Amino acid sequence: MYAPLSKNIKTTLVTSFLGSLIYSCTIPFLIIYLAGIYSPKWTGLIVMVNVVSAFTAGIVGGYLADTFQRKRILFIFQTSYGLSLLLIALTFAGILTANFWLVIGYWICGISFNLYSPAFDAVLMDSTTPVDRKTVYQMQYWAFNLSMALGFSIGGFLFKHFLLHLFLVTAILQLLLALSFQRKLDYNNQVSAQLHKNPLKDLLLNYRIAAKDKRWVLLILGMALFNAAEFSLKNYTGVRLSREFEAITLFSVPIDGVRMLSILQVINTILVVCFTFLISKLTEKRSERGAILYGLVLYVIGYGLIAVFNSIYILVPLMILATIGELASSPNINARKVDLIPENKQASYLAFSSLSYQGAELLAALGLTLGGYISAGVISAYIIILGLLGTWFVIVSLYGKERNPSP
């Protein structure tokens, strides 16, 4: 029997679900919309600027979460995120006439999200106990995947004719979510004392401990490289399908490139939600190292080949293959990497680990930019080579020689 969850945990999980739903039904489709306005080169540059700014915001967000009250940080930047969605909606409504406002709104979304995410993660961690922590993070993982499936479904089917309504409703929902979260969350945190008058020095010291651990850095780099394969789905592959996929009719439902992208994401999420425990049971009696290695190889090759094919009869099996690889490797990586974190340095290590996702976003955005110059086959090779290199880094990091304790 599961122990009853606290009010803070329930509030945070619901907020996490709705926040992921808002993101998944808006931002990936905004990128596709921008790709219809700008050339692939400019679209890739816009995405890369967003990734770099979000990367910087994530670093700053981790520092702010340790230095100030997290509840206040959450309200400020969750509200900013909602206002950026409203800015985009006003542009679609014609109140703001320049397409440049879409780009500004997109950038503010990325910056705001990454400024509050470290505080959000810290609140969830603080609200759990060793007894319920595994259960809570398992529930968050499931909720995240379910929200992504719903979000991509909603966004894919409303993209062509109801884009204004989609962004307007999500903007209002995000603003209400920020307000509701503040009212229901009963939380205060101790703040770290500033060691220097210069906040930049404090910020750098916050990450110095983890950055000195070569084995941890290698793991984070490897995760960035192989995650770039999946992240390319919403950047390069999504834009390519929107332009190259020949519309078909399936069970009397028209399927264009955008809807094909939604279908792939939904397949991935449904498989994750339904078969996580089954795949885990099938692999638990086998070598953990082998499950991670072969799982990542399937994952990388699956997403890499999705970047080049246009047939639904090939894309769907490839997505199933990639998802099986994800289910075989991801839980084992998440469980194993905890062993690399010193007990007295968890905050620094966890904050540093979030950089792997920003790095993956940057690599995926680079693939979108390169797509304006080179063929899909070369981009596919780029994704696979990076992913296999990342796989090797992860295996070396997790199963290499024991790390010497940091001084």
C-alpha positions as a Python dict, from the first residue, in 0.01 Angstrom:
ca = {
    (1, 'M'): (0, 0, 0),
    (2, 'Y'): (120, 350, -84),
    (3, 'A'): (141, 601, 199),
    (4, 'P'): (-91, 902, 161),
    (5, 'L'): (82, 1187, -20),
    (6, 'S'): (109, 1531, 137),
    (7, 'K'): (-85, 1831, 9),
    (8, 'N'): (235, 1988, -125),
    (9, 'I'): (320, 1677, -325),
    (10, 'K'): (-29, 1653, -473),
    (11, 'T'): (-29, 2024, -560),
    (12, 'T'): (315, 2002, -720),
    (13, 'L'): (230, 1691, -922),
    (14, 'V'): (-91, 1845, -1058),
    (15, 'T'): (94, 2166, -1144),
    (16, 'S'): (369, 1965, -1315),
    (17, 'F'): (110, 1777, -1523),
    (18, 'L'): (-72, 2092, -1634),
    (19, 'G'): (253, 2279, -1700),
    (20, 'S'): (381, 2001, -1925),
    (21, 'L'): (44, 1989, -2101),
    (22, 'I'): (59, 2363, -2172),
    (23, 'Y'): (412, 2334, -2307),
    (24, 'S'): (355, 2030, -2529),
    (25, 'C'): (44, 2167, -2703),
    (26, 'T'): (201, 2507, -2779),
    (27, 'I'): (579, 2545, -2809),
    (28, 'P'): (661, 2255, -3050),
    (29, 'F'): (386, 2378, -3284),
    (30, 'L'): (502, 2739, -3255),
    (31, 'I'): (838, 2621, -3390),
    (32, 'I'): (660, 2461, -3686),
    (33, 'Y'): (463, 2783, -3743),
    (34, 'L'): (783, 2989, -3737),
    (35, 'A'): (936, 2747, -3988),
    (36, 'G'): (652, 2837, -4225),
    (37, 'I'): (743, 3206, -4196),
    (38, 'Y'): (1122, 3194, -4193),
    (39, 'S'): (1375, 2988, -4386),
    (40, 'P'): (1524, 2676, -4222),
    (41, 'K'): (1845, 2868, -4154),
    (42, 'W'): (1665, 3151, -3972),
    (43, 'T'): (1434, 2909, -3790),
    (44, 'G'): (1733, 2712, -3669),
    (45, 'L'): (1901, 3032, -3554),
    (46, 'I'): (1588, 3138, -3365),
    (47, 'V'): (1573, 2800, -3192),
    (48, 'M'): (1945, 2812, -3111),
    (49, 'V'): (1914, 3158, -2955),
    (50, 'N'): (1628, 3023, -2746),
    (51, 'V'): (1835, 2723, -2637),
    (52, 'V'): (2138, 2936, -2543),
    (53, 'S'): (1924, 3186, -2350),
    (54, 'A'): (1731, 2902, -2182),
    (55, 'F'): (2063, 2731, -2099),
    (56, 'T'): (2183, 3049, -1929),
    (57, 'A'): (1847, 3092, -1755),
    (58, 'G'): (1871, 2736, -1620),
    (59, 'I'): (2208, 2813, -1462),
    (60, 'V'): (2077, 3136, -1312),
    (61, 'G'): (1757, 2961, -1202),
    (62, 'G'): (1952, 2706, -1000),
    (63, 'Y'): (2138, 2985, -824),
    (64, 'L'): (1818, 3179, -753),
    (65, 'A'): (1651, 2866, -612),
    (66, 'D'): (1928, 2832, -354),
    (67, 'T'): (1960, 3203, -274),
    (68, 'F'): (1598, 3327, -251),
    (69, 'Q'): (1258, 3198, -148),
    (70, 'R'): (1156, 2942, -410),
    (71, 'K'): (787, 3016, -376),
    (72, 'R'): (844, 3375, -486),
    (73, 'I'): (1070, 3265, -773),
    (74, 'L'): (799, 3027, -891),
    (75, 'F'): (526, 3292, -890),
    (76, 'I'): (733, 3553, -1074),
    (77, 'F'): (851, 3330, -1356),
    (78, 'Q'): (542, 3111, -1391),
    (79, 'T'): (349, 3436, -1436),
    (80, 'S'): (609, 3558, -1686),
    (81, 'Y'): (564, 3233, -1878),
    (82, 'G'): (188, 3287, -1894),
    (83, 'L'): (233, 3647, -2012),
    (84, 'S'): (466, 3532, -2290),
    (85, 'L'): (197, 3292, -2414),
    (86, 'L'): (-49, 3582, -2403),
    (87, 'L'): (195, 3791, -2611),
    (88, 'I'): (198, 3518, -2875),
    (89, 'A'): (-184, 3497, -2868),
    (90, 'L'): (-211, 3875, -2920),
    (91, 'T'): (14, 3843, -3223),
    (92, 'F'): (-202, 3568, -3372),
    (93, 'A'): (-506, 3788, -3301),
    (94, 'G'): (-353, 4069, -3510),
    (95, 'I'): (-331, 4312, -3218),
    (96, 'L'): (47, 4294, -3252),
    (97, 'T'): (113, 4284, -3624),
    (98, 'A'): (484, 4200, -3655),
    (99, 'N'): (585, 3833, -3662),
    (100, 'F'): (886, 3936, -3457),
    (101, 'W'): (661, 3935, -3149),
    (102, 'L'): (614, 3560, -3197),
    (103, 'V'): (990, 3517, -3173),
    (104, 'I'): (1010, 3741, -2864),
    (105, 'G'): (727, 3546, -2699),
    (106, 'Y'): (898, 3217, -2784),
    (107, 'W'): (1225, 3335, -2629),
    (108, 'I'): (1056, 3465, -2313),
    (109, 'C'): (875, 3129, -2275),
    (110, 'G'): (1205, 2942, -2281),
    (111, 'I'): (1378, 3182, -2042),
    (112, 'S'): (1088, 3192, -1794),
    (113, 'F'): (1043, 2815, -1789),
    (114, 'N'): (1411, 2753, -1717),
    (115, 'L'): (1428, 3023, -1452),
    (116, 'Y'): (1156, 2858, -1243),
    (117, 'S'): (1222, 2488, -1320),
    (118, 'P'): (1511, 2444, -1069),
    (119, 'A'): (1296, 2594, -791),
    (120, 'F'): (1007, 2368, -888),
    (121, 'D'): (1228, 2056, -881),
    (122, 'A'): (1370, 2159, -544),
    (123, 'V'): (1020, 2207, -396),
    (124, 'L'): (918, 1858, -509),
    (125, 'M'): (1236, 1703, -368),
    (126, 'D'): (1196, 1886, -35),
    (127, 'S'): (832, 1774, -10),
    (128, 'T'): (921, 1405, -38),
    (129, 'T'): (1069, 1167, 216),
    (130, 'P'): (1293, 864, 156),
    (131, 'V'): (983, 649, 204),
    (132, 'D'): (768, 806, -69),
    (133, 'R'): (1033, 961, -298),
    (134, 'K'): (1051, 673, -546),
    (135, 'T'): (672, 657, -572),
    (136, 'V'): (642, 1033, -620),
    (137, 'Y'): (900, 1050, -898),
    (138, 'Q'): (745, 749, -1066),
    (139, 'M'): (408, 928, -1060),
    (140, 'Q'): (567, 1242, -1200),
    (141, 'Y'): (728, 1042, -1481),
    (142, 'W'): (394, 888, -1574),
    (143, 'A'): (210, 1219, -1546),
    (144, 'F'): (469, 1391, -1763),
    (145, 'N'): (439, 1136, -2042),
    (146, 'L'): (59, 1141, -2027),
    (147, 'S'): (55, 1521, -2044),
    (148, 'M'): (292, 1517, -2341),
    (149, 'A'): (65, 1274, -2527),
    (150, 'L'): (-244, 1484, -2460),
    (151, 'G'): (-60, 1805, -2541),
    (152, 'F'): (76, 1685, -2873),
    (153, 'S'): (-267, 1547, -2965),
    (154, 'I'): (-442, 1874, -2881),
    (155, 'G'): (-178, 2087, -3052),
    (156, 'G'): (-162, 1869, -3362),
    (157, 'F'): (-536, 1877, -3427),
    (158, 'L'): (-586, 2246, -3343),
    (159, 'F'): (-271, 2373, -3517),
    (160, 'K'): (-415, 2466, -3856),
    (161, 'H'): (-741, 2640, -3768),
    (162, 'F'): (-745, 2723, -3395),
    (163, 'L'): (-395, 2847, -3316),
    (164, 'L'): (-518, 3174, -3164),
    (165, 'H'): (-766, 2995, -2937),
    (166, 'L'): (-501, 2741, -2835),
    (167, 'F'): (-252, 3005, -2719),
    (168, 'L'): (-515, 3227, -2559),
    (169, 'V'): (-661, 2943, -2351),
    (170, 'T'): (-318, 2811, -2247),
    (171, 'A'): (-204, 3162, -2151),
    (172, 'I'): (-505, 3208, -1922),
    (173, 'L'): (-460, 2856, -1781),
    (174, 'Q'): (-90, 2921, -1708),
    (175, 'L'): (-167, 3249, -1527),
    (176, 'L'): (-437, 3079, -1318),
    (177, 'L'): (-199, 2791, -1251),
    (178, 'A'): (68, 3028, -1117),
    (179, 'L'): (-183, 3194, -886),
    (180, 'S'): (-337, 2867, -767),
    (181, 'F'): (3, 2711, -700),
    (182, 'Q'): (94, 3005, -473),
    (183, 'R'): (-228, 2978, -275),
    (184, 'K'): (-216, 2601, -223),
    (185, 'L'): (158, 2550, -170),
    (186, 'D'): (261, 2558, 197),
    (187, 'Y'): (636, 2589, 164),
    (188, 'N'): (935, 2792, 282),
    (189, 'N'): (1299, 2713, 229),
    (190, 'Q'): (1623, 2807, 393),
    (191, 'V'): (1832, 3029, 167),
    (192, 'S'): (2205, 2995, 120),
    (193, 'A'): (2419, 3279, 248),
    (194, 'Q'): (2599, 3474, -22),
    (195, 'L'): (2972, 3414, 11),
    (196, 'H'): (3069, 3706, -211),
    (197, 'K'): (2926, 4047, -282),
    (198, 'N'): (2958, 3962, -649),
    (199, 'P'): (2661, 3734, -731),
    (200, 'L'): (2844, 3601, -1039),
    (201, 'K'): (3111, 3446, -814),
    (202, 'D'): (2842, 3289, -599),
    (203, 'L'): (2671, 3150, -908),
    (204, 'L'): (2991, 2991, -1037),
    (205, 'L'): (3075, 2842, -697),
    (206, 'N'): (2731, 2683, -690),
    (207, 'Y'): (2833, 2463, -986),
    (208, 'R'): (3206, 2432, -921),
    (209, 'I'): (3184, 2119, -706),
    (210, 'A'): (2997, 1911, -965),
    (211, 'A'): (3196, 2057, -1255),
    (212, 'K'): (3523, 1931, -1098),
    (213, 'D'): (3396, 1572, -1102),
    (214, 'K'): (3515, 1442, -1440),
    (215, 'R'): (3305, 1126, -1422),
    (216, 'W'): (2986, 1324, -1357),
    (217, 'V'): (3066, 1571, -1634),
    (218, 'L'): (3121, 1280, -1874),
    (219, 'L'): (2781, 1137, -1779),
    (220, 'I'): (2605, 1470, -1834),
    (221, 'L'): (2779, 1517, -2169),
    (222, 'G'): (2678, 1166, -2275),
    (223, 'M'): (2316, 1227, -2175),
    (224, 'A'): (2315, 1550, -2377),
    (225, 'L'): (2446, 1369, -2684),
    (226, 'F'): (2198, 1081, -2682),
    (227, 'N'): (1900, 1297, -2574),
    (228, 'A'): (1965, 1515, -2879),
    (229, 'A'): (1824, 1226, -3085),
    (230, 'E'): (1480, 1253, -2922),
    (231, 'F'): (1491, 1634, -2903),
    (232, 'S'): (1545, 1645, -3279),
    (233, 'L'): (1189, 1509, -3317),
    (234, 'K'): (1032, 1844, -3219),
    (235, 'N'): (1293, 2051, -3406),
    (236, 'Y'): (1438, 1915, -3729),
    (237, 'T'): (1210, 1613, -3779),
    (238, 'G'): (893, 1809, -3694),
    (239, 'V'): (975, 2085, -3942),
    (240, 'R'): (1078, 1834, -4210),
    (241, 'L'): (758, 1632, -4174),
    (242, 'S'): (545, 1949, -4191),
    (243, 'R'): (704, 2023, -4531),
    (244, 'E'): (778, 1686, -4688),
    (245, 'F'): (520, 1439, -4555),
    (246, 'E'): (255, 1365, -4816),
    (247, 'A'): (-88, 1384, -4654),
    (248, 'I'): (-279, 1056, -4630),
    (249, 'T'): (-620, 948, -4500),
    (250, 'L'): (-622, 693, -4220),
    (251, 'F'): (-957, 561, -4093),
    (252, 'S'): (-1128, 859, -4260),
    (253, 'V'): (-897, 1102, -4073),
    (254, 'P'): (-662, 1320, -4283),
    (255, 'I'): (-302, 1291, -4163),
    (256, 'D'): (-58, 1565, -4264),
    (257, 'G'): (299, 1619, -4145),
    (258, 'V'): (201, 1802, -3827),
    (259, 'R'): (-49, 1533, -3729),
    (260, 'M'): (208, 1267, -3813),
    (261, 'L'): (441, 1430, -3560),
    (262, 'S'): (161, 1422, -3302),
    (263, 'I'): (93, 1054, -3374),
    (264, 'L'): (459, 965, -3322),
    (265, 'Q'): (472, 1149, -2992),
    (266, 'V'): (146, 991, -2875),
    (267, 'I'): (275, 642, -2965),
    (268, 'N'): (590, 708, -2766),
    (269, 'T'): (399, 830, -2464),
    (270, 'I'): (137, 556, -2462),
    (271, 'L'): (407, 290, -2481),
    (272, 'V'): (597, 455, -2194),
    (273, 'V'): (286, 477, -1976),
    (274, 'C'): (164, 124, -2049),
    (275, 'F'): (483, -81, -2073),
    (276, 'T'): (735, 75, -1833),
    (277, 'F'): (697, -202, -1576),
    (278, 'L'): (678, -483, -1831),
    (279, 'I'): (1004, -382, -2001),
    (280, 'S'): (1163, -333, -1659),
    (281, 'K'): (1062, -685, -1556),
    (282, 'L'): (1198, -832, -1879),
    (283, 'T'): (1534, -662, -1836),
    (284, 'E'): (1581, -690, -1458),
    (285, 'K'): (1724, -1044, -1481),
    (286, 'R'): (1974, -938, -1745),
    (287, 'S'): (2289, -732, -1717),
    (288, 'E'): (2213, -371, -1619),
    (289, 'R'): (2505, -254, -1829),
    (290, 'G'): (2376, -451, -2128),
    (291, 'A'): (2022, -314, -2087),
    (292, 'I'): (2156, 43, -2093),
    (293, 'L'): (2395, -20, -2382),
    (294, 'Y'): (2157, -202, -2615),
    (295, 'G'): (1862, 13, -2510),
    (296, 'L'): (2046, 334, -2598),
    (297, 'V'): (2159, 190, -2932),
    (298, 'L'): (1796, 111, -3025),
    (299, 'Y'): (1686, 453, -2899),
    (300, 'V'): (1947, 645, -3098),
    (301, 'I'): (1909, 450, -3422),
    (302, 'G'): (1529, 470, -3402),
    (303, 'Y'): (1518, 848, -3368),
    (304, 'G'): (1804, 892, -3614),
    (305, 'L'): (1618, 703, -3888),
    (306, 'I'): (1290, 882, -3811),
    (307, 'A'): (1470, 1200, -3920),
    (308, 'V'): (1496, 1076, -4279),
    (309, 'F'): (1183, 869, -4359),
    (310, 'N'): (841, 995, -4469),
    (311, 'S'): (628, 678, -4472),
    (312, 'I'): (390, 618, -4182),
    (313, 'Y'): (452, 245, -4223),
    (314, 'I'): (821, 299, -4147),
    (315, 'L'): (793, 588, -3900),
    (316, 'V'): (560, 405, -3660),
    (317, 'P'): (778, 89, -3625),
    (318, 'L'): (1085, 310, -3579),
    (319, 'M'): (912, 501, -3300),
    (320, 'I'): (818, 171, -3131),
    (321, 'L'): (1181, 58, -3162),
    (322, 'A'): (1313, 386, -3015),
    (323, 'T'): (1063, 372, -2727),
    (324, 'I'): (1159, 13, -2637),
    (325, 'G'): (1517, 133, -2620),
    (326, 'E'): (1414, 423, -2398),
    (327, 'L'): (1223, 195, -2159),
    (328, 'A'): (1515, -47, -2135),
    (329, 'S'): (1779, 220, -2067),
    (330, 'S'): (1622, 524, -1900),
    (331, 'P'): (1509, 373, -1565),
    (332, 'N'): (1845, 200, -1523),
    (333, 'I'): (2039, 520, -1598),
    (334, 'N'): (1829, 722, -1352),
    (335, 'A'): (1877, 465, -1077),
    (336, 'R'): (2246, 410, -1143),
    (337, 'K'): (2350, 776, -1169),
    (338, 'V'): (2236, 841, -810),
    (339, 'D'): (2532, 629, -699),
    (340, 'L'): (2767, 890, -845),
    (341, 'I'): (2628, 1173, -630),
    (342, 'P'): (2797, 1235, -292),
    (343, 'E'): (2537, 1250, -15),
    (344, 'N'): (2647, 1596, 100),
    (345, 'K'): (2651, 1749, -249),
    (346, 'Q'): (2316, 1646, -396),
    (347, 'A'): (2189, 1998, -475),
    (348, 'S'): (2497, 2097, -675),
    (349, 'Y'): (2503, 1772, -869),
    (350, 'L'): (2130, 1773, -951),
    (351, 'A'): (2142, 2138, -1061),
    (352, 'F'): (2440, 2060, -1285),
    (353, 'S'): (2267, 1755, -1435),
    (354, 'S'): (1987, 1972, -1576),
    (355, 'L'): (2242, 2114, -1819),
    (356, 'S'): (2229, 1789, -2014),
    (357, 'Y'): (1883, 1877, -2146),
    (358, 'Q'): (1990, 2228, -2247),
    (359, 'G'): (2287, 2077, -2428),
    (360, 'A'): (2057, 1831, -2606),
    (361, 'E'): (1829, 2118, -2709),
    (362, 'L'): (2129, 2307, -2849),
    (363, 'L'): (2250, 2008, -3050),
    (364, 'A'): (1898, 1946, -3186),
    (365, 'A'): (1865, 2313, -3283),
    (366, 'L'): (2201, 2294, -3459),
    (367, 'G'): (2064, 2001, -3659),
    (368, 'L'): (1768, 2217, -3765),
    (369, 'T'): (2004, 2490, -3884),
    (370, 'L'): (2227, 2243, -4069),
    (371, 'G'): (1913, 2103, -4232),
    (372, 'G'): (1894, 2420, -4439),
    (373, 'Y'): (2225, 2329, -4605),
    (374, 'I'): (2251, 1949, -4608),
    (375, 'S'): (2027, 1652, -4681),
    (376, 'A'): (1808, 1461, -4437),
    (377, 'G'): (2036, 1158, -4473),
    (378, 'V'): (2333, 1356, -4342),
    (379, 'I'): (2126, 1493, -4053),
    (380, 'S'): (2021, 1137, -3971),
    (381, 'A'): (2387, 1033, -3961),
    (382, 'Y'): (2466, 1338, -3744),
    (383, 'I'): (2198, 1233, -3491),
    (384, 'I'): (2310, 869, -3483),
    (385, 'I'): (2682, 946, -3451),
    (386, 'L'): (2623, 1193, -3166),
    (387, 'G'): (2390, 945, -2994),
    (388, 'L'): (2635, 652, -3017),
    (389, 'L'): (2915, 873, -2887),
    (390, 'G'): (2690, 974, -2598),
    (391, 'T'): (2611, 608, -2531),
    (392, 'W'): (2981, 531, -2498),
    (393, 'F'): (3032, 826, -2260),
    (394, 'V'): (2743, 707, -2040),
    (395, 'I'): (2873, 350, -2021),
    (396, 'V'): (3227, 468, -1937),
    (397, 'S'): (3093, 706, -1672),
    (398, 'L'): (2857, 461, -1502),
    (399, 'Y'): (3075, 151, -1523),
    (400, 'G'): (3429, 290, -1536),
    (401, 'K'): (3675, 296, -1250),
    (402, 'E'): (3553, 435, -919),
    (403, 'R'): (3576, 808, -886),
    (404, 'N'): (3826, 957, -645),
    (405, 'P'): (3648, 1161, -378),
    (406, 'S'): (3649, 1532, -443),
    (407, 'P'): (3864, 1732, -206),
}
